[in-house]
CSV table of C-alpha atoms (C1' of nucleotides) in Angstrom, one decimal:
chain,number,residue,atom,x,y,z
X,1,MET,CA,-47.0,-12.9,-65.3
X,2,ILE,CA,-44.5,-10.8,-63.6
X,3,MET,CA,-43.8,-7.3,-64.8
X,4,ARG,CA,-40.1,-6.7,-65.3
X,5,LYS,CA,-39.0,-3.3,-66.3
X,6,LYS,CA,-35.4,-2.3,-66.3
X,7,ILE,CA,-34.9,1.0,-64.5
X,8,SER,CA,-33.6,3.7,-66.9
X,9,ARG,CA,-31.4,6.7,-66.6
X,10,GLU,CA,-34.1,9.2,-65.7
X,11,PHE,CA,-34.7,7.3,-62.5
X,12,TYR,CA,-31.3,8.2,-61.2
X,13,ASN,CA,-31.4,11.9,-62.3
X,14,ARG,CA,-33.8,13.0,-59.5
X,15,PRO,CA,-33.2,14.2,-56.0
X,16,THR,CA,-31.2,11.6,-54.1
X,17,LEU,CA,-33.6,11.5,-51.1
X,18,THR,CA,-36.5,10.8,-53.5
X,19,ILE,CA,-34.5,8.0,-55.1
X,20,ALA,CA,-33.6,6.4,-51.8
X,21,LYS,CA,-37.3,6.1,-50.9
X,22,ASP,CA,-38.2,5.0,-54.4
X,23,LEU,CA,-35.6,2.2,-54.4
X,24,LEU,CA,-37.5,0.4,-51.7
X,25,GLY,CA,-39.5,-2.5,-53.3
X,26,LYS,CA,-37.4,-2.4,-56.5
X,27,TYR,CA,-35.3,-5.4,-57.4
X,28,LEU,CA,-31.6,-5.9,-57.9
X,29,VAL,CA,-30.8,-8.5,-60.6
X,30,ARG,CA,-27.3,-10.0,-60.8
X,31,LYS,CA,-26.3,-12.4,-63.5
X,32,VAL,CA,-23.6,-14.9,-62.5
X,33,GLY,CA,-22.8,-17.4,-65.3
X,34,ARG,CA,-26.2,-18.7,-66.3
X,35,LYS,CA,-27.9,-18.0,-63.1
X,36,GLU,CA,-29.8,-14.9,-62.3
X,37,LEU,CA,-30.0,-13.7,-58.7
X,38,ALA,CA,-32.7,-11.3,-57.7
X,39,ALA,CA,-33.4,-9.5,-54.5
X,40,LYS,CA,-35.8,-6.9,-53.3
X,41,ILE,CA,-34.4,-3.7,-51.8
X,42,VAL,CA,-35.8,-3.2,-48.3
X,43,GLU,CA,-33.3,-0.7,-46.8
X,44,THR,CA,-31.3,2.3,-48.1
X,45,GLU,CA,-29.3,5.3,-46.9
X,46,ALA,CA,-28.7,8.5,-48.7
X,47,TYR,CA,-25.3,10.2,-48.9
X,48,ILE,CA,-25.5,13.8,-50.1
X,49,GLY,CA,-22.3,14.9,-51.7
X,50,PRO,CA,-19.8,17.5,-50.5
X,51,LYS,CA,-21.9,18.9,-47.6
X,52,ASP,CA,-22.5,15.6,-45.9
X,53,LYS,CA,-19.7,14.8,-43.5
X,54,ALA,CA,-20.5,11.1,-43.5
X,55,ALA,CA,-20.1,10.9,-47.3
X,56,HIS,CA,-16.8,9.9,-48.9
X,57,ALA,CA,-17.1,13.0,-51.1
X,58,TYR,CA,-17.4,15.4,-48.1
X,59,GLY,CA,-15.8,18.7,-48.9
X,60,GLY,CA,-15.9,17.9,-52.6
X,61,LYS,CA,-12.7,15.9,-52.5
X,62,VAL,CA,-11.9,13.4,-55.2
X,63,THR,CA,-9.8,10.3,-54.6
X,64,ASN,CA,-9.1,7.2,-56.5
X,65,ARG,CA,-11.7,5.4,-54.5
X,66,ASN,CA,-14.6,7.9,-54.6
X,67,LYS,CA,-14.3,9.3,-58.1
X,68,VAL,CA,-17.1,7.0,-59.2
X,69,VAL,CA,-19.6,9.0,-57.2
X,70,TYR,CA,-19.0,11.9,-59.5
X,71,LEU,CA,-20.1,10.0,-62.5
X,72,GLU,CA,-23.6,10.3,-64.0
X,73,GLY,CA,-26.4,8.6,-62.0
X,74,GLY,CA,-26.9,4.9,-62.6
X,75,HIS,CA,-23.4,3.7,-61.9
X,76,ALA,CA,-22.5,1.3,-59.2
X,77,TYR,CA,-20.0,2.4,-56.5
X,78,ILE,CA,-18.7,-0.6,-54.7
X,79,TYR,CA,-15.8,-0.3,-52.2
X,80,LEU,CA,-14.2,-2.3,-49.5
X,81,CYS,CA,-14.8,-1.5,-45.9
X,82,TYR,CA,-12.9,-2.9,-42.9
X,83,GLY,CA,-10.8,-4.9,-45.3
X,84,ILE,CA,-13.6,-7.6,-45.6
X,85,ASN,CA,-16.9,-6.2,-46.5
X,86,TRP,CA,-18.0,-4.8,-49.9
X,87,MET,CA,-20.5,-2.0,-49.9
X,88,LEU,CA,-22.9,-1.3,-52.7
X,89,ASN,CA,-23.9,2.2,-53.6
X,90,LEU,CA,-26.0,3.5,-56.5
X,91,VAL,CA,-24.7,6.8,-57.9
X,92,THR,CA,-27.3,9.5,-58.4
X,93,LYS,CA,-27.7,12.8,-60.2
X,94,LYS,CA,-25.6,14.2,-63.0
X,95,GLU,CA,-21.9,13.9,-63.7
X,96,GLY,CA,-20.0,16.1,-61.3
X,97,ILE,CA,-22.5,15.8,-58.4
X,98,PRO,CA,-21.2,13.3,-55.8
X,99,GLU,CA,-24.4,11.9,-54.3
X,100,CYS,CA,-25.3,8.3,-53.9
X,101,VAL,CA,-27.6,5.8,-52.1
X,102,LEU,CA,-26.2,3.0,-50.0
X,103,ILE,CA,-28.1,-0.3,-50.2
X,104,ARG,CA,-28.1,-1.7,-46.7
X,105,ALA,CA,-30.3,-4.7,-47.0
X,106,VAL,CA,-32.2,-6.8,-49.5
X,107,GLU,CA,-34.7,-9.7,-49.5
X,108,PRO,CA,-33.2,-12.5,-51.5
X,109,LEU,CA,-35.7,-14.1,-54.0
X,110,LEU,CA,-35.4,-17.9,-53.6
X,111,GLU,CA,-37.6,-20.6,-55.0
X,112,ASN,CA,-36.9,-23.1,-52.2
X,113,TYR,CA,-35.1,-22.7,-49.0
X,114,LYS,CA,-35.1,-25.0,-46.0
X,115,ASP,CA,-34.7,-22.6,-43.1
X,116,PRO,CA,-36.5,-19.3,-43.1
X,117,LYS,CA,-34.1,-18.0,-40.5
X,118,GLN,CA,-31.1,-18.7,-42.8
X,119,HIS,CA,-33.0,-16.9,-45.6
X,120,ILE,CA,-33.2,-13.8,-43.5
X,121,GLN,CA,-29.6,-13.9,-42.6
X,122,LEU,CA,-28.4,-14.1,-46.2
X,123,ALA,CA,-28.5,-10.4,-47.0
X,124,ASN,CA,-29.7,-8.4,-44.0
X,125,GLY,CA,-26.7,-6.1,-44.0
X,126,PRO,CA,-24.6,-4.1,-46.5
X,127,GLY,CA,-21.7,-6.5,-46.4
X,128,LYS,CA,-23.8,-9.6,-46.5
X,129,LEU,CA,-25.9,-8.6,-49.5
X,130,CYS,CA,-22.7,-8.0,-51.5
X,131,ARG,CA,-21.5,-11.4,-50.6
X,132,TRP,CA,-24.7,-13.0,-51.6
X,133,LEU,CA,-24.9,-11.1,-54.9
X,134,LYS,CA,-21.2,-11.8,-55.6
X,135,LEU,CA,-20.4,-8.1,-55.9
X,136,ASP,CA,-16.9,-6.9,-55.6
X,137,LYS,CA,-14.6,-4.3,-57.2
X,138,THR,CA,-15.0,-5.9,-60.6
X,139,LEU,CA,-18.5,-4.5,-60.6
X,140,ASN,CA,-17.4,-1.1,-59.4
X,141,GLU,CA,-18.1,1.6,-61.9
X,142,GLU,CA,-20.5,-0.6,-63.7
X,143,ASP,CA,-23.2,1.3,-65.6
X,144,LEU,CA,-26.4,-0.3,-64.4
X,145,VAL,CA,-28.4,1.1,-67.2
X,146,ASP,CA,-26.4,-0.7,-69.8
X,147,SER,CA,-24.9,-3.7,-67.9
X,148,LYS,CA,-25.7,-7.3,-68.7
X,149,LYS,CA,-24.3,-8.5,-65.3
X,150,PHE,CA,-26.1,-6.3,-62.8
X,151,TRP,CA,-29.0,-4.0,-63.0
X,152,LEU,CA,-32.2,-2.8,-61.3
X,153,GLU,CA,-35.8,-3.7,-62.2
X,154,ASP,CA,-39.2,-2.5,-61.4
X,155,ARG,CA,-41.5,-5.5,-60.9
X,156,GLY,CA,-44.6,-3.5,-60.3
X,157,GLU,CA,-44.6,-3.6,-56.5
X,158,GLU,CA,-46.2,-0.6,-55.0
X,159,ILE,CA,-44.9,0.7,-51.7
X,160,LYS,CA,-47.2,3.0,-49.8
X,161,LYS,CA,-45.9,6.0,-48.0
X,162,SER,CA,-47.1,4.6,-44.7
X,163,GLN,CA,-44.8,1.6,-45.2
X,164,ILE,CA,-41.7,3.7,-45.4
X,165,VAL,CA,-39.8,4.4,-42.2
X,166,ALA,CA,-37.2,7.1,-41.9
X,167,SER,CA,-34.5,7.0,-39.3
X,168,LYS,CA,-30.9,7.9,-38.5
X,169,ARG,CA,-28.1,6.4,-40.5
X,170,ILE,CA,-25.9,3.7,-39.0
X,171,GLY,CA,-22.2,3.3,-38.3
X,172,ILE,CA,-21.2,6.9,-38.9
X,173,ASP,CA,-21.1,8.4,-35.4
X,174,TYR,CA,-17.9,10.3,-36.4
X,175,ALA,CA,-20.0,12.6,-38.6
X,176,GLY,CA,-21.3,14.7,-35.8
X,177,SER,CA,-24.7,16.3,-36.4
X,178,TRP,CA,-24.8,14.7,-39.9
X,179,ALA,CA,-25.1,11.4,-38.2
X,180,ASP,CA,-28.6,12.4,-36.9
X,181,LYS,CA,-30.1,13.1,-40.3
X,182,PRO,CA,-33.1,10.9,-41.0
X,183,TRP,CA,-31.6,9.7,-44.3
X,184,ARG,CA,-32.0,6.0,-43.8
X,185,PHE,CA,-35.2,4.4,-45.2
X,186,TYR,CA,-36.6,1.0,-44.8
X,187,LEU,CA,-39.8,-1.0,-45.2
X,188,LYS,CA,-41.9,-1.1,-42.0
X,189,ASP,CA,-42.1,-4.5,-40.3
X,190,ASN,CA,-39.9,-6.1,-43.0
X,191,LEU,CA,-37.9,-8.9,-41.5
X,192,PHE,CA,-34.9,-8.4,-43.7
X,193,VAL,CA,-33.8,-4.9,-42.6
X,194,SER,CA,-30.4,-4.9,-40.9
X,195,ARG,CA,-31.5,-3.4,-37.5
X,196,LYS,CA,-34.6,-2.2,-35.8
G,1,DC,C1',-29.9,-12.3,-24.6
G,2,DT,C1',-26.0,-8.4,-24.9
G,3,DC,C1',-21.3,-6.9,-25.2
G,4,DG,C1',-16.5,-6.7,-26.9
G,5,DC,C1',-13.1,-7.6,-30.1
G,6,DG,C1',-10.3,-9.4,-34.0
G,7,DA,C1',-10.1,-9.9,-39.0
G,8,DT,C1',-8.2,-7.7,-43.0
G,9,DA,C1',-7.1,-4.4,-47.1
G,10,DT,C1',-7.6,-0.1,-49.1
G,11,DT,C1',-7.3,4.7,-48.4
G,12,DC,C1',-5.8,9.0,-46.5
G,13,DT,C1',-2.6,11.7,-43.2
Y,1,DG,C1',0.6,4.6,-39.1
Y,2,DA,C1',-4.5,5.3,-38.2
Y,3,DA,C1',-9.0,4.9,-39.6
Y,4,DT,C1',-12.9,2.7,-41.6
Y,5,DA,C1',-20.8,3.5,-44.3
Y,6,DT,C1',-19.1,-4.4,-41.0
Y,7,DC,C1',-19.5,-9.2,-39.6
Y,8,DG,C1',-19.4,-13.1,-36.7
Y,9,DC,C1',-17.7,-15.3,-32.8
Y,10,DG,C1',-17.0,-16.3,-28.0
Y,11,DA,C1',-17.5,-14.9,-23.1
Y,12,DG,C1',-20.5,-13.6,-19.5
Y,13,DA,C1',-25.0,-12.5,-17.4
DNA sequence: CTCGCGATATTCT
DNA sequence: GAATATCGCGAGA
């Protein structure tokens, strides 16, 4: 018997760095037609609002793209990067505070698979996990607390503090000293994280 | 194995 | 017009 508890609004109304760490070991559930895809989160990055040069909301600016980040915690912020890859973010904190957590890698839950190597390759990167979960702009601005298509679950997995590794974020060298913040978190020794 | 680069579309200057 | 929170391929070592 697997415990399946949908994550509620309160979860998202806490400090963003805390949420980024707590998300490890939680599950994303995505409903496509009759099928349900589930994947365990193994890697995240925090983006802290107006003061974080690497964040889209740096300086408190609002654009058509990033306005979703200003919504109440629990919404999905999905946008296109490099014209090809969708990125999944979870909005945190109250309305008006533009903070979010980028989901960088997940472990797909599969009943059977032939090649373990392929299994790992399915979702070990922010663009790939969106492809696997069939996430695109139609899911942007989706409220994950209410949604019937896409939400998060706690399946009772406990992650010990010693299993969480903090490191620098990836792909944001343009952000100067902000690029050095240890705001990327992943599960130690997990094969599904995007990079070592 | 590592490295370099092109794809491709949305956004901002 | 330039930049971008990436990916996958192909060349070379």
